[in-house]
Amino acid sequence: MKKAANLIKFSDEIIIDENEHQAQKKISNPDYNLKIKYEDDDLLIISKDSGIIVHPSPNTKTVTLVDILLNFFPKISTVGENSRPGIVHRLDKGTSGLMVIAKKNIILDSLKDQFKKREVIKEYLAIVNGNTKDKGIINAPIGRHPKDRKKYAVVDESSGRYACTHWKLIQNLGNFSLLKFKLDTGRTHQIRVHSAHMGHPIIGDQTYSMCKKLPIKLGGQALHAIELGLIHPITLEKMKFTAPL
C-alpha cells in the first residue's frame, strides 16, 4: 500500500519500513562538521549550527545531523532508533546550540530518563520582538494548533501538555529584547510558542512571528541553546557546558 488515497480494509496488513528513507547521505561539503565541546567513550556534547535538521524524515533530502554523526561515529548506528541513532533530544532546524549525543544504549536510556525527570538544565538566548519586563514565567499547556497541524499553540489543559518556561531580560535592543530562557519542560517548539503567546515572538521565526524587518542577518530564528547541564550516567559527575554565540 504505497498511496495515501488507498482505503484500508479489515485484515489488511500494513508494513512500515524504517530503513526505507534512512540511507546515509554522503558528506561532501566541508562546511558540514561537528563542533565538539566534550567527548568521552560514553557521550558527546556538540554545538549544532542553525539550518541543520537533527534527524531525517521520509521527505528529508538534505544532510542531517544524524548523517554527520554517522560519518564521524559509525558505531552509534546501533544506539537507539534507526532514524535517530544516538539522539537523546532535539533542536529545531533553525535553532543553534548545545546537544548531548549518546554513544551507547545504556547511556541513551539514562540521559532520556534525566530529561523525563526534568533533571537536565537547559538555557537559551533569544532575541524577541518588542520590549519586555525584567523577568517572568510562562505556565501554559502546549498542544497541536487547532487549525494548522504543522504548528503548536497554547491550548487548554484537556488538549495540551503542561509546559513551563522561565525568562529574564538581558538587554533591550531598540524595538527588540535579548532574553535568557530556562525550561522546566521540553515540549516541541516550547520557547517559540510561549514567546509568541506573550506577545514577543522570536525574530526570524517563520512559523510564529510576523516580523519581517530584522535588526541582524539570520539563517534561522534568533534562538540559541547556550547552556546544558546534566549528570554523567557512569561517573555521576555533574557536568555543565556553554556554547557562546
PDB file of C-alpha atoms in Angstrom:
ATOM      1  CA  MET A   1       0.000   0.000   0.000  1.00  0.00           C
ATOM      2  CA  LYS A   2       2.009   2.978  -1.304  1.00  0.00           C
ATOM      3  CA  LYS A   3      -0.620   5.666  -1.954  1.00  0.00           C
ATOM      4  CA  ALA A   4      -2.240   7.784   0.744  1.00  0.00           C
ATOM      5  CA  ALA A   5      -5.537   7.610  -1.152  1.00  0.00           C
ATOM      6  CA  ASN A   6      -5.825   3.840  -0.686  1.00  0.00           C
ATOM      7  CA  LEU A   7      -8.501   2.843   1.803  1.00  0.00           C
ATOM      8  CA  ILE A   8      -7.614   0.327   4.500  1.00  0.00           C
ATOM      9  CA  LYS A   9      -9.840  -2.710   4.729  1.00  0.00           C
ATOM     10  CA  PHE A  10     -10.298  -5.126   7.589  1.00  0.00           C
ATOM     11  CA  SER A  11      -7.457  -7.702   7.761  1.00  0.00           C
ATOM     12  CA  ASP A  12      -5.122  -5.569   5.567  1.00  0.00           C
ATOM     13  CA  GLU A  13      -1.504  -5.792   6.645  1.00  0.00           C
ATOM     14  CA  ILE A  14       0.454  -2.545   6.982  1.00  0.00           C
ATOM     15  CA  ILE A  15       4.247  -2.732   6.928  1.00  0.00           C
ATOM     16  CA  ILE A  16       6.354   0.283   7.874  1.00  0.00           C
ATOM     17  CA  ASP A  17       9.942   0.025   6.692  1.00  0.00           C
ATOM     18  CA  GLU A  18      12.036   2.304   8.923  1.00  0.00           C
ATOM     19  CA  ASN A  19      15.063   1.792   6.713  1.00  0.00           C
ATOM     20  CA  GLU A  20      13.320   2.902   3.516  1.00  0.00           C
ATOM     21  CA  HIS A  21      14.481   6.519   3.878  1.00  0.00           C
ATOM     22  CA  GLN A  22      17.451   6.021   6.173  1.00  0.00           C
ATOM     23  CA  ALA A  23      20.251   5.661   3.635  1.00  0.00           C
ATOM     24  CA  GLN A  24      23.117   7.776   4.937  1.00  0.00           C
ATOM     25  CA  LYS A  25      23.837  10.799   2.780  1.00  0.00           C
ATOM     26  CA  LYS A  26      27.405  11.298   1.652  1.00  0.00           C
ATOM     27  CA  ILE A  27      29.105  14.210   3.414  1.00  0.00           C
ATOM     28  CA  SER A  28      30.815  16.074   0.600  1.00  0.00           C
ATOM     29  CA  ASN A  29      30.552  19.660   1.866  1.00  0.00           C
ATOM     30  CA  PRO A  30      33.450  20.585   4.197  1.00  0.00           C
ATOM     31  CA  ASP A  31      31.140  23.054   5.963  1.00  0.00           C
ATOM     32  CA  TYR A  32      29.331  20.106   7.495  1.00  0.00           C
ATOM     33  CA  ASN A  33      31.341  19.498  10.620  1.00  0.00           C
ATOM     34  CA  LEU A  34      30.860  18.789  14.283  1.00  0.00           C
ATOM     35  CA  LYS A  35      31.583  21.428  16.890  1.00  0.00           C
ATOM     36  CA  ILE A  36      32.505  19.061  19.685  1.00  0.00           C
ATOM     37  CA  LYS A  37      32.512  20.622  23.150  1.00  0.00           C
ATOM     38  CA  TYR A  38      33.176  17.390  25.038  1.00  0.00           C
ATOM     39  CA  GLU A  39      33.732  13.730  24.218  1.00  0.00           C
ATOM     40  CA  ASP A  40      34.401  10.504  26.094  1.00  0.00           C
ATOM     41  CA  ASP A  41      33.632   6.816  25.487  1.00  0.00           C
ATOM     42  CA  ASP A  42      30.000   7.274  26.508  1.00  0.00           C
ATOM     43  CA  LEU A  43      28.704  10.551  25.120  1.00  0.00           C
ATOM     44  CA  LEU A  44      29.287  13.664  23.046  1.00  0.00           C
ATOM     45  CA  ILE A  45      28.373  17.276  23.695  1.00  0.00           C
ATOM     46  CA  ILE A  46      28.129  19.237  20.448  1.00  0.00           C
ATOM     47  CA  SER A  47      27.027  22.685  19.326  1.00  0.00           C
ATOM     48  CA  LYS A  48      24.637  22.403  16.375  1.00  0.00           C
ATOM     49  CA  ASP A  49      24.593  25.050  13.665  1.00  0.00           C
ATOM     50  CA  SER A  50      21.366  26.741  12.660  1.00  0.00           C
ATOM     51  CA  GLY A  51      19.882  25.363   9.448  1.00  0.00           C
ATOM     52  CA  ILE A  52      20.651  21.679  10.084  1.00  0.00           C
ATOM     53  CA  ILE A  53      17.827  19.200  10.686  1.00  0.00           C
ATOM     54  CA  VAL A  54      18.593  16.818  13.555  1.00  0.00           C
ATOM     55  CA  HIS A  55      17.177  13.585  12.114  1.00  0.00           C
ATOM     56  CA  PRO A  56      15.631  12.596   8.758  1.00  0.00           C
ATOM     57  CA  SER A  57      12.009  12.118   7.844  1.00  0.00           C
ATOM     58  CA  PRO A  58      10.612  10.470   4.692  1.00  0.00           C
ATOM     59  CA  ASN A  59      10.757  13.808   2.826  1.00  0.00           C
ATOM     60  CA  THR A  60      14.215  14.926   4.009  1.00  0.00           C
ATOM     61  CA  LYS A  61      16.628  15.391   1.112  1.00  0.00           C
ATOM     62  CA  THR A  62      19.336  17.466   2.806  1.00  0.00           C
ATOM     63  CA  VAL A  63      22.162  16.268   5.038  1.00  0.00           C
ATOM     64  CA  THR A  64      21.018  15.933   8.651  1.00  0.00           C
ATOM     65  CA  LEU A  65      22.879  15.932  11.941  1.00  0.00           C
ATOM     66  CA  VAL A  66      22.390  12.139  12.059  1.00  0.00           C
ATOM     67  CA  ASP A  67      24.213  11.818   8.708  1.00  0.00           C
ATOM     68  CA  ILE A  68      27.081  13.907  10.049  1.00  0.00           C
ATOM     69  CA  LEU A  69      27.257  11.896  13.278  1.00  0.00           C
ATOM     70  CA  LEU A  70      27.308   8.580  11.430  1.00  0.00           C
ATOM     71  CA  ASN A  71      30.074   9.897   9.210  1.00  0.00           C
ATOM     72  CA  PHE A  72      32.266  10.556  12.255  1.00  0.00           C
ATOM     73  CA  PHE A  73      30.976   7.835  14.595  1.00  0.00           C
ATOM     74  CA  PRO A  74      29.624   4.848  12.584  1.00  0.00           C
ATOM     75  CA  LYS A  75      29.223   2.724  15.723  1.00  0.00           C
ATOM     76  CA  ILE A  76      26.329   4.829  17.016  1.00  0.00           C
ATOM     77  CA  SER A  77      24.163   3.352  14.256  1.00  0.00           C
ATOM     78  CA  THR A  78      23.137   0.664  16.779  1.00  0.00           C
ATOM     79  CA  VAL A  79      22.229   3.160  19.530  1.00  0.00           C
ATOM     80  CA  GLY A  80      18.506   3.834  19.820  1.00  0.00           C
ATOM     81  CA  GLU A  81      16.081   4.111  16.915  1.00  0.00           C
ATOM     82  CA  ASN A  82      17.184   3.583  13.299  1.00  0.00           C
ATOM     83  CA  SER A  83      16.011   7.033  12.262  1.00  0.00           C
ATOM     84  CA  ARG A  84      17.708   8.868  15.129  1.00  0.00           C
ATOM     85  CA  PRO A  85      20.748   6.903  16.359  1.00  0.00           C
ATOM     86  CA  GLY A  86      22.336   8.413  19.447  1.00  0.00           C
ATOM     87  CA  ILE A  87      19.824  11.264  19.601  1.00  0.00           C
ATOM     88  CA  VAL A  88      18.728  12.000  23.169  1.00  0.00           C
ATOM     89  CA  HIS A  89      16.819  15.215  22.449  1.00  0.00           C
ATOM     90  CA  ARG A  90      16.468  17.577  19.505  1.00  0.00           C
ATOM     91  CA  LEU A  91      16.680  21.212  18.480  1.00  0.00           C
ATOM     92  CA  ASP A  92      14.608  22.755  15.713  1.00  0.00           C
ATOM     93  CA  LYS A  93      16.272  23.216  12.325  1.00  0.00           C
ATOM     94  CA  GLY A  94      16.619  26.972  12.818  1.00  0.00           C
ATOM     95  CA  THR A  95      17.872  26.713  16.417  1.00  0.00           C
ATOM     96  CA  SER A  96      21.580  26.502  17.188  1.00  0.00           C
ATOM     97  CA  GLY A  97      23.412  25.352  20.291  1.00  0.00           C
ATOM     98  CA  LEU A  98      24.131  22.508  22.655  1.00  0.00           C
ATOM     99  CA  MET A  99      23.010  18.902  22.325  1.00  0.00           C
ATOM    100  CA  VAL A 100      24.084  15.687  24.023  1.00  0.00           C
ATOM    101  CA  ILE A 101      24.601  12.540  21.920  1.00  0.00           C
ATOM    102  CA  ALA A 102      24.737   9.023  23.391  1.00  0.00           C
ATOM    103  CA  LYS A 103      27.326   6.511  22.165  1.00  0.00           C
ATOM    104  CA  LYS A 104      25.796   3.508  23.934  1.00  0.00           C
ATOM    105  CA  ASN A 105      22.241   2.317  24.537  1.00  0.00           C
ATOM    106  CA  ILE A 106      22.652   2.276  28.309  1.00  0.00           C
ATOM    107  CA  ILE A 107      23.801   5.907  28.145  1.00  0.00           C
ATOM    108  CA  LEU A 108      20.888   6.836  25.892  1.00  0.00           C
ATOM    109  CA  ASP A 109      18.379   5.336  28.343  1.00  0.00           C
ATOM    110  CA  SER A 110      19.972   7.100  31.311  1.00  0.00           C
ATOM    111  CA  LEU A 111      20.070  10.509  29.633  1.00  0.00           C
ATOM    112  CA  LYS A 112      16.488  10.214  28.383  1.00  0.00           C
ATOM    113  CA  ASP A 113      15.453   9.397  31.940  1.00  0.00           C
ATOM    114  CA  GLN A 114      17.157  12.593  33.165  1.00  0.00           C
ATOM    115  CA  PHE A 115      15.231  14.630  30.601  1.00  0.00           C
ATOM    116  CA  LYS A 116      11.991  12.901  31.578  1.00  0.00           C
ATOM    117  CA  LYS A 117      12.566  13.652  35.265  1.00  0.00           C
ATOM    118  CA  ARG A 118      13.466  17.285  34.416  1.00  0.00           C
ATOM    119  CA  GLU A 119      16.925  16.942  35.924  1.00  0.00           C
ATOM    120  CA  VAL A 120      18.663  18.465  32.895  1.00  0.00           C
ATOM    121  CA  ILE A 121      19.458  22.193  32.875  1.00  0.00           C
ATOM    122  CA  LYS A 122      18.540  23.824  29.563  1.00  0.00           C
ATOM    123  CA  GLU A 123      19.088  27.545  28.998  1.00  0.00           C
ATOM    124  CA  TYR A 124      18.659  29.522  25.777  1.00  0.00           C
ATOM    125  CA  LEU A 125      19.297  33.012  24.435  1.00  0.00           C
ATOM    126  CA  ALA A 126      16.790  34.626  22.099  1.00  0.00           C
ATOM    127  CA  ILE A 127      16.050  37.981  20.524  1.00  0.00           C
ATOM    128  CA  VAL A 128      12.326  38.745  20.578  1.00  0.00           C
ATOM    129  CA  ASN A 129      10.126  41.479  19.156  1.00  0.00           C
ATOM    130  CA  GLY A 130       9.287  44.392  21.460  1.00  0.00           C
ATOM    131  CA  ASN A 131      10.445  45.456  24.907  1.00  0.00           C
ATOM    132  CA  THR A 132       9.733  43.034  27.735  1.00  0.00           C
ATOM    133  CA  LYS A 133       9.573  43.234  31.504  1.00  0.00           C
ATOM    134  CA  ASP A 134      12.599  42.251  33.598  1.00  0.00           C
ATOM    135  CA  LYS A 135      11.523  38.622  34.090  1.00  0.00           C
ATOM    136  CA  GLY A 136       8.581  36.287  34.106  1.00  0.00           C
ATOM    137  CA  ILE A 137       7.212  32.749  33.999  1.00  0.00           C
ATOM    138  CA  ILE A 138       5.003  31.351  31.257  1.00  0.00           C
ATOM    139  CA  ASN A 139       2.991  28.427  32.567  1.00  0.00           C
ATOM    140  CA  ALA A 140       0.679  27.424  29.732  1.00  0.00           C
ATOM    141  CA  PRO A 141      -0.081  23.995  28.204  1.00  0.00           C
ATOM    142  CA  ILE A 142       1.040  23.345  24.631  1.00  0.00           C
ATOM    143  CA  GLY A 143      -0.626  21.162  22.028  1.00  0.00           C
ATOM    144  CA  ARG A 144      -1.255  20.929  18.302  1.00  0.00           C
ATOM    145  CA  HIS A 145      -2.654  24.084  16.752  1.00  0.00           C
ATOM    146  CA  PRO A 146      -6.417  23.546  16.325  1.00  0.00           C
ATOM    147  CA  LYS A 147      -6.381  24.804  12.716  1.00  0.00           C
ATOM    148  CA  ASP A 148      -2.850  24.075  11.495  1.00  0.00           C
ATOM    149  CA  ARG A 149      -1.492  20.624  12.387  1.00  0.00           C
ATOM    150  CA  LYS A 150       2.050  21.634  11.430  1.00  0.00           C
ATOM    151  CA  LYS A 151       2.098  24.224  14.223  1.00  0.00           C
ATOM    152  CA  TYR A 152       1.780  24.166  18.000  1.00  0.00           C
ATOM    153  CA  ALA A 153      -0.101  26.578  20.227  1.00  0.00           C
ATOM    154  CA  VAL A 154      -1.095  27.333  23.808  1.00  0.00           C
ATOM    155  CA  VAL A 155      -4.275  25.321  24.352  1.00  0.00           C
ATOM    156  CA  ASP A 156      -6.493  24.306  27.263  1.00  0.00           C
ATOM    157  CA  GLU A 157      -5.366  21.645  29.717  1.00  0.00           C
ATOM    158  CA  SER A 158      -7.639  18.982  28.275  1.00  0.00           C
ATOM    159  CA  SER A 159      -5.932  19.044  24.860  1.00  0.00           C
ATOM    160  CA  GLY A 160      -2.383  20.144  25.759  1.00  0.00           C
ATOM    161  CA  ARG A 161       0.573  19.106  27.875  1.00  0.00           C
ATOM    162  CA  TYR A 162       1.977  21.020  30.836  1.00  0.00           C
ATOM    163  CA  ALA A 163       4.722  23.443  29.785  1.00  0.00           C
ATOM    164  CA  CYS A 164       6.662  25.923  31.909  1.00  0.00           C
ATOM    165  CA  THR A 165       9.200  28.485  30.700  1.00  0.00           C
ATOM    166  CA  HIS A 166      11.189  30.978  32.811  1.00  0.00           C
ATOM    167  CA  TRP A 167      12.656  34.076  31.171  1.00  0.00           C
ATOM    168  CA  LYS A 168      14.605  37.165  32.147  1.00  0.00           C
ATOM    169  CA  LEU A 169      15.672  40.280  30.292  1.00  0.00           C
ATOM    170  CA  ILE A 170      19.368  40.601  29.421  1.00  0.00           C
ATOM    171  CA  GLN A 171      19.197  43.783  27.345  1.00  0.00           C
ATOM    172  CA  ASN A 172      16.755  45.995  25.457  1.00  0.00           C
ATOM    173  CA  LEU A 173      17.786  46.472  21.830  1.00  0.00           C
ATOM    174  CA  GLY A 174      15.637  49.299  20.479  1.00  0.00           C
ATOM    175  CA  ASN A 175      12.394  47.623  19.417  1.00  0.00           C
ATOM    176  CA  PHE A 176      13.743  44.208  20.396  1.00  0.00           C
ATOM    177  CA  SER A 177      14.855  42.419  23.573  1.00  0.00           C
ATOM    178  CA  LEU A 178      17.598  39.906  24.315  1.00  0.00           C
ATOM    179  CA  LEU A 179      16.214  37.295  26.720  1.00  0.00           C
ATOM    180  CA  LYS A 180      17.505  34.226  28.524  1.00  0.00           C
ATOM    181  CA  PHE A 181      15.091  31.307  28.789  1.00  0.00           C
ATOM    182  CA  LYS A 182      15.207  28.366  31.194  1.00  0.00           C
ATOM    183  CA  LEU A 183      12.967  25.381  30.563  1.00  0.00           C
ATOM    184  CA  ASP A 184      11.264  23.225  33.175  1.00  0.00           C
ATOM    185  CA  THR A 185       9.776  21.093  30.385  1.00  0.00           C
ATOM    186  CA  GLY A 186      10.802  20.261  26.826  1.00  0.00           C
ATOM    187  CA  ARG A 187       7.725  20.490  24.618  1.00  0.00           C
ATOM    188  CA  THR A 188       8.054  20.807  20.853  1.00  0.00           C
ATOM    189  CA  HIS A 189       8.557  24.480  19.872  1.00  0.00           C
ATOM    190  CA  GLN A 190       8.088  25.426  23.553  1.00  0.00           C
ATOM    191  CA  ILE A 191      10.097  28.670  23.655  1.00  0.00           C
ATOM    192  CA  ARG A 192       8.829  29.734  20.235  1.00  0.00           C
ATOM    193  CA  VAL A 193       5.190  29.118  21.158  1.00  0.00           C
ATOM    194  CA  HIS A 194       5.422  30.674  24.623  1.00  0.00           C
ATOM    195  CA  SER A 195       7.254  33.744  23.295  1.00  0.00           C
ATOM    196  CA  ALA A 196       4.590  34.324  20.670  1.00  0.00           C
ATOM    197  CA  HIS A 197       1.869  33.721  23.274  1.00  0.00           C
ATOM    198  CA  MET A 198       3.172  36.519  25.493  1.00  0.00           C
ATOM    199  CA  GLY A 199       3.264  38.902  22.530  1.00  0.00           C
ATOM    200  CA  HIS A 200       7.024  38.810  21.954  1.00  0.00           C
ATOM    201  CA  PRO A 201       7.742  36.240  19.214  1.00  0.00           C
ATOM    202  CA  ILE A 202      11.330  35.313  18.372  1.00  0.00           C
ATOM    203  CA  ILE A 203      12.683  37.253  15.422  1.00  0.00           C
ATOM    204  CA  GLY A 204      13.361  35.220  12.313  1.00  0.00           C
ATOM    205  CA  ASP A 205      10.791  32.608  13.302  1.00  0.00           C
ATOM    206  CA  GLN A 206       8.964  31.927  10.045  1.00  0.00           C
ATOM    207  CA  THR A 207       6.203  29.993  11.809  1.00  0.00           C
ATOM    208  CA  TYR A 208       5.255  32.066  14.849  1.00  0.00           C
ATOM    209  CA  SER A 209       6.482  35.614  14.101  1.00  0.00           C
ATOM    210  CA  MET A 210       5.036  38.117  11.655  1.00  0.00           C
ATOM    211  CA  CYS A 211       8.035  40.460  11.917  1.00  0.00           C
ATOM    212  CA  LYS A 212       9.905  40.585   8.601  1.00  0.00           C
ATOM    213  CA  LYS A 213      12.250  43.517   9.311  1.00  0.00           C
ATOM    214  CA  LEU A 214      15.142  42.180  11.368  1.00  0.00           C
ATOM    215  CA  PRO A 215      17.947  44.027  13.203  1.00  0.00           C
ATOM    216  CA  ILE A 216      20.514  41.387  12.205  1.00  0.00           C
ATOM    217  CA  LYS A 217      21.006  38.891   9.370  1.00  0.00           C
ATOM    218  CA  LEU A 218      19.818  35.426  10.317  1.00  0.00           C
ATOM    219  CA  GLY A 219      19.928  31.954   8.834  1.00  0.00           C
ATOM    220  CA  GLY A 220      17.113  30.855  11.146  1.00  0.00           C
ATOM    221  CA  GLN A 221      15.297  32.125  14.193  1.00  0.00           C
ATOM    222  CA  ALA A 222      17.333  34.028  16.796  1.00  0.00           C
ATOM    223  CA  LEU A 223      17.296  31.166  19.302  1.00  0.00           C
ATOM    224  CA  HIS A 224      20.436  29.547  20.700  1.00  0.00           C
ATOM    225  CA  ALA A 225      20.836  26.757  23.283  1.00  0.00           C
ATOM    226  CA  ILE A 226      23.642  28.352  25.300  1.00  0.00           C
ATOM    227  CA  GLU A 227      23.822  26.125  28.387  1.00  0.00           C
ATOM    228  CA  LEU A 228      23.336  22.431  29.126  1.00  0.00           C
ATOM    229  CA  GLY A 229      23.737  20.737  32.477  1.00  0.00           C
ATOM    230  CA  LEU A 230      23.432  17.014  33.197  1.00  0.00           C
ATOM    231  CA  ILE A 231      24.733  14.143  35.313  1.00  0.00           C
ATOM    232  CA  HIS A 232      27.173  11.775  33.645  1.00  0.00           C
ATOM    233  CA  PRO A 233      25.449   8.357  33.611  1.00  0.00           C
ATOM    234  CA  ILE A 234      28.655   6.466  34.518  1.00  0.00           C
ATOM    235  CA  THR A 235      30.759   8.792  36.702  1.00  0.00           C
ATOM    236  CA  LEU A 236      27.678  10.543  38.207  1.00  0.00           C
ATOM    237  CA  GLU A 237      29.598  13.800  37.845  1.00  0.00           C
ATOM    238  CA  LYS A 238      27.529  16.969  37.475  1.00  0.00           C
ATOM    239  CA  MET A 239      28.534  18.441  34.121  1.00  0.00           C
ATOM    240  CA  LYS A 240      27.784  21.901  32.757  1.00  0.00           C
ATOM    241  CA  PHE A 241      28.540  23.174  29.255  1.00  0.00           C
ATOM    242  CA  THR A 242      28.216  26.520  27.492  1.00  0.00           C
ATOM    243  CA  ALA A 243      28.268  27.441  23.809  1.00  0.00           C
ATOM    244  CA  PRO A 244      28.774  31.188  23.353  1.00  0.00           C
ATOM    245  CA  LEU A 245      27.230  32.839  20.304  1.00  0.00           C
TER     246      LEU A 245
END
